[in-house]
PDB file of C-alpha atoms in Angstrom:
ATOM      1  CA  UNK A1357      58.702  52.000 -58.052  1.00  0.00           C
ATOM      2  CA  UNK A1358      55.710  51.928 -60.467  1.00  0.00           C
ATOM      3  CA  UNK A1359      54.234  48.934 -58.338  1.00  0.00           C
ATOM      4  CA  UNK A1360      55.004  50.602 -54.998  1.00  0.00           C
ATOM      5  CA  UNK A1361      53.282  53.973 -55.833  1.00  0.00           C
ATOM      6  CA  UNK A1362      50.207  52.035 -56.986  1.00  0.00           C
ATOM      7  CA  UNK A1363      49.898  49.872 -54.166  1.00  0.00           C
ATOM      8  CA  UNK A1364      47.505  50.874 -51.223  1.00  0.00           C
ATOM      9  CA  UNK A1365      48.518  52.323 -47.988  1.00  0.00           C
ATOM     10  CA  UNK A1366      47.497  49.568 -46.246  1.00  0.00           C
ATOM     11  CA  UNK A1367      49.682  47.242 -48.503  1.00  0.00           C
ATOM     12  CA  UNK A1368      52.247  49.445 -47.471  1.00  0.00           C
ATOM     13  CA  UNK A1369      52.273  49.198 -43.830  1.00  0.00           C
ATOM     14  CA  UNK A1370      51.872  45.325 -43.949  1.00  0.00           C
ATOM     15  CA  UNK A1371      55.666  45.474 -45.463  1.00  0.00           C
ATOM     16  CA  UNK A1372      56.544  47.714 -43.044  1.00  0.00           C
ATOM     17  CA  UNK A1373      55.588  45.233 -40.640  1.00  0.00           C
ATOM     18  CA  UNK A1374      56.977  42.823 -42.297  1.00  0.00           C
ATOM     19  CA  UNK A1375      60.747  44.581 -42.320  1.00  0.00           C
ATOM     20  CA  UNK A1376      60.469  44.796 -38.640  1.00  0.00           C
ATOM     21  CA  UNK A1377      59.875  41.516 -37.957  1.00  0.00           C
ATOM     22  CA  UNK A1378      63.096  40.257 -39.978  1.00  0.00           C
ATOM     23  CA  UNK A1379      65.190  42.724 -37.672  1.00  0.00           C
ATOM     24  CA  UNK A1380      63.291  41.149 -34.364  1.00  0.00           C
ATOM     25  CA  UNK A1381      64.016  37.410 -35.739  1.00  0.00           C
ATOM     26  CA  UNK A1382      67.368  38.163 -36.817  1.00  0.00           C
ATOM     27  CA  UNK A1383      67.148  37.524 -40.551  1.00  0.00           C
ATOM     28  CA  UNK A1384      69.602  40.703 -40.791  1.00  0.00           C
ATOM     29  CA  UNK A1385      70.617  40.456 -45.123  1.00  0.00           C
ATOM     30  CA  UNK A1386      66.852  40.513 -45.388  1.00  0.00           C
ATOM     31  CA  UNK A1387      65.875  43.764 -43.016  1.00  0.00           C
ATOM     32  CA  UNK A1388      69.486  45.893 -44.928  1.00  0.00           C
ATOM     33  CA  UNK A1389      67.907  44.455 -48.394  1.00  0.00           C
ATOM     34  CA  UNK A1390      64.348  45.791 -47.114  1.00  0.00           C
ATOM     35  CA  UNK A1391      65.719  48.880 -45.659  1.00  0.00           C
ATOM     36  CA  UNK A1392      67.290  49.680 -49.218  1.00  0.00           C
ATOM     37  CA  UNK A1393      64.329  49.136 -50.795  1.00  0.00           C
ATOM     38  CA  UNK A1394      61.718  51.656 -48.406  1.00  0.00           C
ATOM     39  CA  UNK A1395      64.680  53.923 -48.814  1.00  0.00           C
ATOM     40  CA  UNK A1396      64.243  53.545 -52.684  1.00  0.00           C
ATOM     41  CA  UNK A1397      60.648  53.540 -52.874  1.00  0.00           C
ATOM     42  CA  UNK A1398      60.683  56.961 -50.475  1.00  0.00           C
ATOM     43  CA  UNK A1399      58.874  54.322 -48.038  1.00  0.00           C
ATOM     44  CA  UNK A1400      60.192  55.620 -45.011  1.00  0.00           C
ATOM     45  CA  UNK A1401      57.003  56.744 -43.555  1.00  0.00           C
ATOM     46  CA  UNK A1402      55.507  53.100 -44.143  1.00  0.00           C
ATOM     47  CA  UNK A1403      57.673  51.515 -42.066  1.00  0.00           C
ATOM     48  CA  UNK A1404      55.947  50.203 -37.956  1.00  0.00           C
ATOM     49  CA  UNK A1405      55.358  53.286 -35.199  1.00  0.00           C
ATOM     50  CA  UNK A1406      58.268  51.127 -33.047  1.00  0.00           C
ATOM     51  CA  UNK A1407      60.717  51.436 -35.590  1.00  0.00           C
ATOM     52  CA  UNK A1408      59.724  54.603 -36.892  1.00  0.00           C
ATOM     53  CA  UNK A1409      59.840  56.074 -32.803  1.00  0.00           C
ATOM     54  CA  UNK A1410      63.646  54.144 -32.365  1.00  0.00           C
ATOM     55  CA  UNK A1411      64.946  55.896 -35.745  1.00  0.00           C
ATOM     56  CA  UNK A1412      63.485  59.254 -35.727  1.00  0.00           C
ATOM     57  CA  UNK A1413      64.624  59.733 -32.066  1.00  0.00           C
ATOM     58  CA  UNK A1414      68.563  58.710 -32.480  1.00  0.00           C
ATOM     59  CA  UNK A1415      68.229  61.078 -35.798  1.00  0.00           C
ATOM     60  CA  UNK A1416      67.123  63.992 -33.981  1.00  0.00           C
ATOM     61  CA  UNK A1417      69.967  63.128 -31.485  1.00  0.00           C
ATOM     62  CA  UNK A1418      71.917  63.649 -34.498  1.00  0.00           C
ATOM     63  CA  UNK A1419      70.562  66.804 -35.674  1.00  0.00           C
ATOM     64  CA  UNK A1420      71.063  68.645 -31.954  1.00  0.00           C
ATOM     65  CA  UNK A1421      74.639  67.932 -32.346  1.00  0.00           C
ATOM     66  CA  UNK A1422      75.001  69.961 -35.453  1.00  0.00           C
ATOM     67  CA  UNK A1423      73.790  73.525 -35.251  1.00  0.00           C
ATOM     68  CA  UNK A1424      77.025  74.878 -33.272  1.00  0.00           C
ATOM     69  CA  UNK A1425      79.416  72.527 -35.121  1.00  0.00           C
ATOM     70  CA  UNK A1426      81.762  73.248 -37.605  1.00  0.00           C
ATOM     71  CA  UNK A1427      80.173  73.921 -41.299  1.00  0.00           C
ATOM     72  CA  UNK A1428      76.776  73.548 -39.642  1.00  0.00           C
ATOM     73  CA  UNK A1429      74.940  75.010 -42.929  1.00  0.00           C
ATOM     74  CA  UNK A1430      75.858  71.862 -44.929  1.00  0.00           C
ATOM     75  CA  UNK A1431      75.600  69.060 -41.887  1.00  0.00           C
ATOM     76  CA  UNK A1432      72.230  69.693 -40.825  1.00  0.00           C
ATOM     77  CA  UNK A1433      70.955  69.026 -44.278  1.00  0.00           C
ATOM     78  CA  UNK A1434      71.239  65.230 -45.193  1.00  0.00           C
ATOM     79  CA  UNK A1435      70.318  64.591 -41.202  1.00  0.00           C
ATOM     80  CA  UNK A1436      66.884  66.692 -41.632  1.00  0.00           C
ATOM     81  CA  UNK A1437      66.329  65.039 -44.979  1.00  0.00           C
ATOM     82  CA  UNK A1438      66.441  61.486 -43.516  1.00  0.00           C
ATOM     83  CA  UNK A1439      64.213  62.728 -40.520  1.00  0.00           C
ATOM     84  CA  UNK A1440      61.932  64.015 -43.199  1.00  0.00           C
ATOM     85  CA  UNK A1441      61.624  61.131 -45.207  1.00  0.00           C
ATOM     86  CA  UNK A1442      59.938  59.219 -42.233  1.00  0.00           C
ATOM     87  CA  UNK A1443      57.388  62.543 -42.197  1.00  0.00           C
ATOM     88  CA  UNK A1444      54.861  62.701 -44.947  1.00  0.00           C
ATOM     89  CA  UNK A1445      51.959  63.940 -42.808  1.00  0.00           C
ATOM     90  CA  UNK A1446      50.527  64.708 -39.610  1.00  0.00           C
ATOM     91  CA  UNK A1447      49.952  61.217 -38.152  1.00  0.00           C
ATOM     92  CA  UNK A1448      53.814  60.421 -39.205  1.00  0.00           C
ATOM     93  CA  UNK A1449      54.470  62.452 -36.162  1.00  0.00           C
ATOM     94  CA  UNK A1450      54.513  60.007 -33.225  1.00  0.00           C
ATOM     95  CA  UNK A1451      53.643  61.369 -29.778  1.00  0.00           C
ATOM     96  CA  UNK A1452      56.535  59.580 -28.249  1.00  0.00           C
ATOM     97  CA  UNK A1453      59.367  61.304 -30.075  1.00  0.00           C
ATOM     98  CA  UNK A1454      57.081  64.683 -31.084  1.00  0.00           C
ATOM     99  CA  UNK A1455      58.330  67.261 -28.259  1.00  0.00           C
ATOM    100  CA  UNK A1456      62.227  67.097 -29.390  1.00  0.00           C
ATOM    101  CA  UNK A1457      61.416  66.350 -32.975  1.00  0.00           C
ATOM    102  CA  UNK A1458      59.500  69.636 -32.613  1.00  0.00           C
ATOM    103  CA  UNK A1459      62.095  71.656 -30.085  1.00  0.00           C
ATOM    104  CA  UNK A1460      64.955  70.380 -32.145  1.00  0.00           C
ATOM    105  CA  UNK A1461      63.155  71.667 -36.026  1.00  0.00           C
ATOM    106  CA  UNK A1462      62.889  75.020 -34.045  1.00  0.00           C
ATOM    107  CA  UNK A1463      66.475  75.222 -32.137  1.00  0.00           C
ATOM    108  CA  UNK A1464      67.648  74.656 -36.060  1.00  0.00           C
ATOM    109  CA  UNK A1465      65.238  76.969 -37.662  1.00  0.00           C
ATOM    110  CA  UNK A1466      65.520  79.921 -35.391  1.00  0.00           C
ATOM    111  CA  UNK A1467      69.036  79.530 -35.978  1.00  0.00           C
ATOM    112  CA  UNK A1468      72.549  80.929 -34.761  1.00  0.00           C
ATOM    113  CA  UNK A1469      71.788  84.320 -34.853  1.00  0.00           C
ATOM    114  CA  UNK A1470      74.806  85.418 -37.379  1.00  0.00           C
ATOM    115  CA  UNK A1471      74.064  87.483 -40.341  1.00  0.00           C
ATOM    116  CA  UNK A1472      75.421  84.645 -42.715  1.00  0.00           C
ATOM    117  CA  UNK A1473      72.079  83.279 -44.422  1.00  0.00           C
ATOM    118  CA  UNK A1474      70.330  84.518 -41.284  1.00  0.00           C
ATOM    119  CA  UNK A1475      71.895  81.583 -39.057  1.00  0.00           C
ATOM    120  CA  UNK A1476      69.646  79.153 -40.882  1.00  0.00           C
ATOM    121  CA  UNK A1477      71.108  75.851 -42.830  1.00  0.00           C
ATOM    122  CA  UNK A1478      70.098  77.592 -46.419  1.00  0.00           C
ATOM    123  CA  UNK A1479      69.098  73.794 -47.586  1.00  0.00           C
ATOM    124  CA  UNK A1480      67.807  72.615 -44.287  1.00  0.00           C
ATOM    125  CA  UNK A1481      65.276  75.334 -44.384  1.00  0.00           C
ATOM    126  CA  UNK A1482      62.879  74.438 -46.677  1.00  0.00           C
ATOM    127  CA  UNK A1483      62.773  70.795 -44.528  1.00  0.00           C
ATOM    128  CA  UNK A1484      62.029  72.395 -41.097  1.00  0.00           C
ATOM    129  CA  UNK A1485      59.572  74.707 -42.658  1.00  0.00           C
ATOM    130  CA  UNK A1486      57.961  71.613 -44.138  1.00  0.00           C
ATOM    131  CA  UNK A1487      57.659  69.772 -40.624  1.00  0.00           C
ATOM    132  CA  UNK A1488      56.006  72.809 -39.176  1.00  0.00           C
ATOM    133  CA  UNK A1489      53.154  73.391 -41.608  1.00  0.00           C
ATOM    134  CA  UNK A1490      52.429  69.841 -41.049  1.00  0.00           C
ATOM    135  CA  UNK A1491      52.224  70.268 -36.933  1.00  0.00           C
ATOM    136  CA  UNK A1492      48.236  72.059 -37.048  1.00  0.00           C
ATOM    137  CA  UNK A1493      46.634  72.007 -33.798  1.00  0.00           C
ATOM    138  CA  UNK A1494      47.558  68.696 -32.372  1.00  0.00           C
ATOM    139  CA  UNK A1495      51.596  69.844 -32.480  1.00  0.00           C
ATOM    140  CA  UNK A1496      51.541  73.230 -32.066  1.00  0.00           C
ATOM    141  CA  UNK A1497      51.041  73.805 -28.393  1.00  0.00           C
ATOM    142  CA  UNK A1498      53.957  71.482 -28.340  1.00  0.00           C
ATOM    143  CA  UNK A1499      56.096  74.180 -30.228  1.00  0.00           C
ATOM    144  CA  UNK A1500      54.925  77.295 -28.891  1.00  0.00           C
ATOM    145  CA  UNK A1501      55.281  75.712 -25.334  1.00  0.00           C
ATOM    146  CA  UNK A1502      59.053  74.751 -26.602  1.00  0.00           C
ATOM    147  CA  UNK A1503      59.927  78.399 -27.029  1.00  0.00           C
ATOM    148  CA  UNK A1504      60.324  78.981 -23.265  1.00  0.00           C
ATOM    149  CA  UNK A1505      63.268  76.353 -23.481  1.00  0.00           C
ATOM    150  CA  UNK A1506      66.715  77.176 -21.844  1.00  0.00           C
ATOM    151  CA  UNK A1507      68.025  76.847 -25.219  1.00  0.00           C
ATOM    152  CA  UNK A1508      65.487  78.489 -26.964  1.00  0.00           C
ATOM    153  CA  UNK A1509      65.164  81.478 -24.993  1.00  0.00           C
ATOM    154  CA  UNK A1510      68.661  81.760 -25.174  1.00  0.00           C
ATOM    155  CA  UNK A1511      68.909  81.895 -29.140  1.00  0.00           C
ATOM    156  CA  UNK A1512      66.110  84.516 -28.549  1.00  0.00           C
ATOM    157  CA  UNK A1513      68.575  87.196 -27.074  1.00  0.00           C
ATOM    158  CA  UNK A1514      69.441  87.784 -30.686  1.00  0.00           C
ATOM    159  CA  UNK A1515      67.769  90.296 -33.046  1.00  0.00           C
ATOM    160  CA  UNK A1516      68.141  87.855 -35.747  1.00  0.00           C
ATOM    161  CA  UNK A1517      66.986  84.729 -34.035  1.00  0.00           C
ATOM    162  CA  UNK A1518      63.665  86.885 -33.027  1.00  0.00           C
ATOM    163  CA  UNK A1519      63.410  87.800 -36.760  1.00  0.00           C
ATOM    164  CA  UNK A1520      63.818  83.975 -37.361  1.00  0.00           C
ATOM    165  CA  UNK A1521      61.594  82.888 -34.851  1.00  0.00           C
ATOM    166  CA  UNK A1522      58.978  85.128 -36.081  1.00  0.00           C
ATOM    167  CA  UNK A1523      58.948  83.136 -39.584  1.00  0.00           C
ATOM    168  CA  UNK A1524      58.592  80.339 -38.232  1.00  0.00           C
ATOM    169  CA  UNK A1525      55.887  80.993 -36.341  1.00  0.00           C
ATOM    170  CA  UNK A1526      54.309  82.644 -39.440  1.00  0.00           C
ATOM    171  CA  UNK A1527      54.747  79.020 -40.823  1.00  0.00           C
ATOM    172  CA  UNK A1528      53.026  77.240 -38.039  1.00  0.00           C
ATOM    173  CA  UNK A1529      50.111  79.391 -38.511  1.00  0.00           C
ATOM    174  CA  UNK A1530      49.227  78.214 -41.747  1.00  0.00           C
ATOM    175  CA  UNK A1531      48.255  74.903 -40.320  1.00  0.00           C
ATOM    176  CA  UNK A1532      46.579  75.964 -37.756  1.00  0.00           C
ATOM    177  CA  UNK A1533      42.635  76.544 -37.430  1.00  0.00           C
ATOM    178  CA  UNK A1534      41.739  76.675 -33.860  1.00  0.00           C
ATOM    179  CA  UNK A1535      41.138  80.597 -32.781  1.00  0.00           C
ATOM    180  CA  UNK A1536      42.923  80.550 -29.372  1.00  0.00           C
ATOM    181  CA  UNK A1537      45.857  79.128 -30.564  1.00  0.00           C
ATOM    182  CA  UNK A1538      46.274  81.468 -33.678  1.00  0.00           C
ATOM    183  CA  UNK A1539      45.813  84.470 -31.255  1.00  0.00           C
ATOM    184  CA  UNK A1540      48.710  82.863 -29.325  1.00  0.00           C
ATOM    185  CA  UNK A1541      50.589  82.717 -32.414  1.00  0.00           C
ATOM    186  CA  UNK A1542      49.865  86.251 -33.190  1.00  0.00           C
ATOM    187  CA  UNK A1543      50.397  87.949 -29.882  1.00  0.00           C
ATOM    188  CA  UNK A1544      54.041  86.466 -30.493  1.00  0.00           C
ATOM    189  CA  UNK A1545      54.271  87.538 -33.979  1.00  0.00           C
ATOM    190  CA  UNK A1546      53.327  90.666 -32.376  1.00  0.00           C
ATOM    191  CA  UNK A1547      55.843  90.745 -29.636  1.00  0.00           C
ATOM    192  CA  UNK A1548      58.508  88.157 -30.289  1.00  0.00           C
ATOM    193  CA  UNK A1549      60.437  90.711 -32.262  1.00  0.00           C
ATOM    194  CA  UNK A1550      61.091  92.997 -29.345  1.00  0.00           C
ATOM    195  CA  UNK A1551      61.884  90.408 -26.832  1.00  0.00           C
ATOM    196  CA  UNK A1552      62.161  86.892 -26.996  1.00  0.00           C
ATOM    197  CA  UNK A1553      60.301  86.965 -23.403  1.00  0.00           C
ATOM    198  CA  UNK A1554      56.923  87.264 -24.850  1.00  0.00           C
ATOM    199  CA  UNK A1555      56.224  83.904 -24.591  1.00  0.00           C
ATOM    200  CA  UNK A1556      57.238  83.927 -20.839  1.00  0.00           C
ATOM    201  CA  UNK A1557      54.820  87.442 -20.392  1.00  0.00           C
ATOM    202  CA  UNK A1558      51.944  86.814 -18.456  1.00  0.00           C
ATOM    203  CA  UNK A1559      49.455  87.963 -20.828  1.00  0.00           C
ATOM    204  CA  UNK A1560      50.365  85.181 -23.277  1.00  0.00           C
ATOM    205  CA  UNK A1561      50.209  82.404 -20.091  1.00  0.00           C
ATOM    206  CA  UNK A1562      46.783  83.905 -19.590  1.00  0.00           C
ATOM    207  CA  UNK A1563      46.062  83.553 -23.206  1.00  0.00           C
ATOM    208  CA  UNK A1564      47.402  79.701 -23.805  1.00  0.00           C
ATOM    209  CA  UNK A1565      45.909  78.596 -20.789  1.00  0.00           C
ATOM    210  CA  UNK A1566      44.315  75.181 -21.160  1.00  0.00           C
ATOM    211  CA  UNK A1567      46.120  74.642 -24.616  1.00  0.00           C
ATOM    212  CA  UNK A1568      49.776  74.625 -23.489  1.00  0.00           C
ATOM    213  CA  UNK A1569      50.752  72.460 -20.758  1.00  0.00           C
ATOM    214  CA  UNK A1570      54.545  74.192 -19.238  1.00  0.00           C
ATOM    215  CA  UNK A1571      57.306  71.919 -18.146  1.00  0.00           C
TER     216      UNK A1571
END
């Protein structure tokens, strides 16, 4: 541990490499011995874009499945937490699997609506508020576009999902520093808590135009 956290970055991501290419030539008790270790190290986040991309996307398939299971509130955690330890920072979020990382973190953080811990996962909180600080202007278009989802819009029919919604978006903000896209976020801070519609009012489409792209 002591060697790993005083090695460089770019020492780092050469190992990274270097896991991946055991998997690709088939040396398989070498790439579960070298996924033990980046697990050990917290390494995760070290580990190739193409690897990274593969995991991160069949986790968040993973997560999806859990916020209207059974005992939701203690499932979602250890799947977040894995997601999360292949996201230190900004650039850990690859474009490729970004928009469902990103719809997913808010599906879960916005909740079920139920007055139980406010429909959140009371340990996966703290991760999803984590991954949205980190999304700043390059990710949150992404998110704020992601709130006119079917799904989405659907967990916004609830008082307590708008309430929810509205703290997340208060977490976005703070790493956010472009001007039209925090007066996005604050017209729905503004509005979100009446209706979840805001985001589909034409005012706000007038307002996010040329920084949201709609699906």
């Amino acid at each position: 541990m002591a060697v790993w956290k005083a090695s460089i970055d770019e020492a780092k991501y050469r190992l990274g490499l270097t896991l991946e290419g055991y998997n690709t030539n088939l040396f398989q008790d070498k790439y579960v011995l070298g996924e033990q270790f980046f697990q050990s190290v917290g390494g995760n986040a070290f580990r190739s874009n193409s690897e990274r991309a593969i995991i991160v996307d069949g986790l968040v398939d993973h997560l999806l499945e859990k916020p209207n299971g059974w005992d939701n509130f203690h499932h979602e955690a250890p799947v977040i937490d894995d997601i999360s330890s292949y996201i230190n920072t900004q650039p850990d979020i690859l474009p490729n699997f970004a928009p469902k990382l990103i719809k997913t973190i808010l599906i879960c953080r916005i909740g079920r609506g139920i007055s139980y811990c406010s429909g959140v996962s009371p340990r996966g909180r703290s991760y999803y508020d984590r991954i949205l600080a980190l999304l700043g202007d390059q990710f949150a278009p992404t998110a704020l576009a992601s709130l006119a989802s079917y799904e989405i819009q659907s967990q916004l029919d609830r008082e307590i999902c708008r309430q929810q919604a509205s703290l997340a978006l208060t977490v976005l903000k703070t790493g956010v520093v472009n001007q039209r896209l925090l007066e996005c976020i604050d017209f729905l801070l503004a509005n979100i808590p009446n209706t979840g519609k805001a985001v589909l009012d034409a005012r706000f489409k007038a307002l996010s135009a040329g920084y949201i792209t709609w699906q």
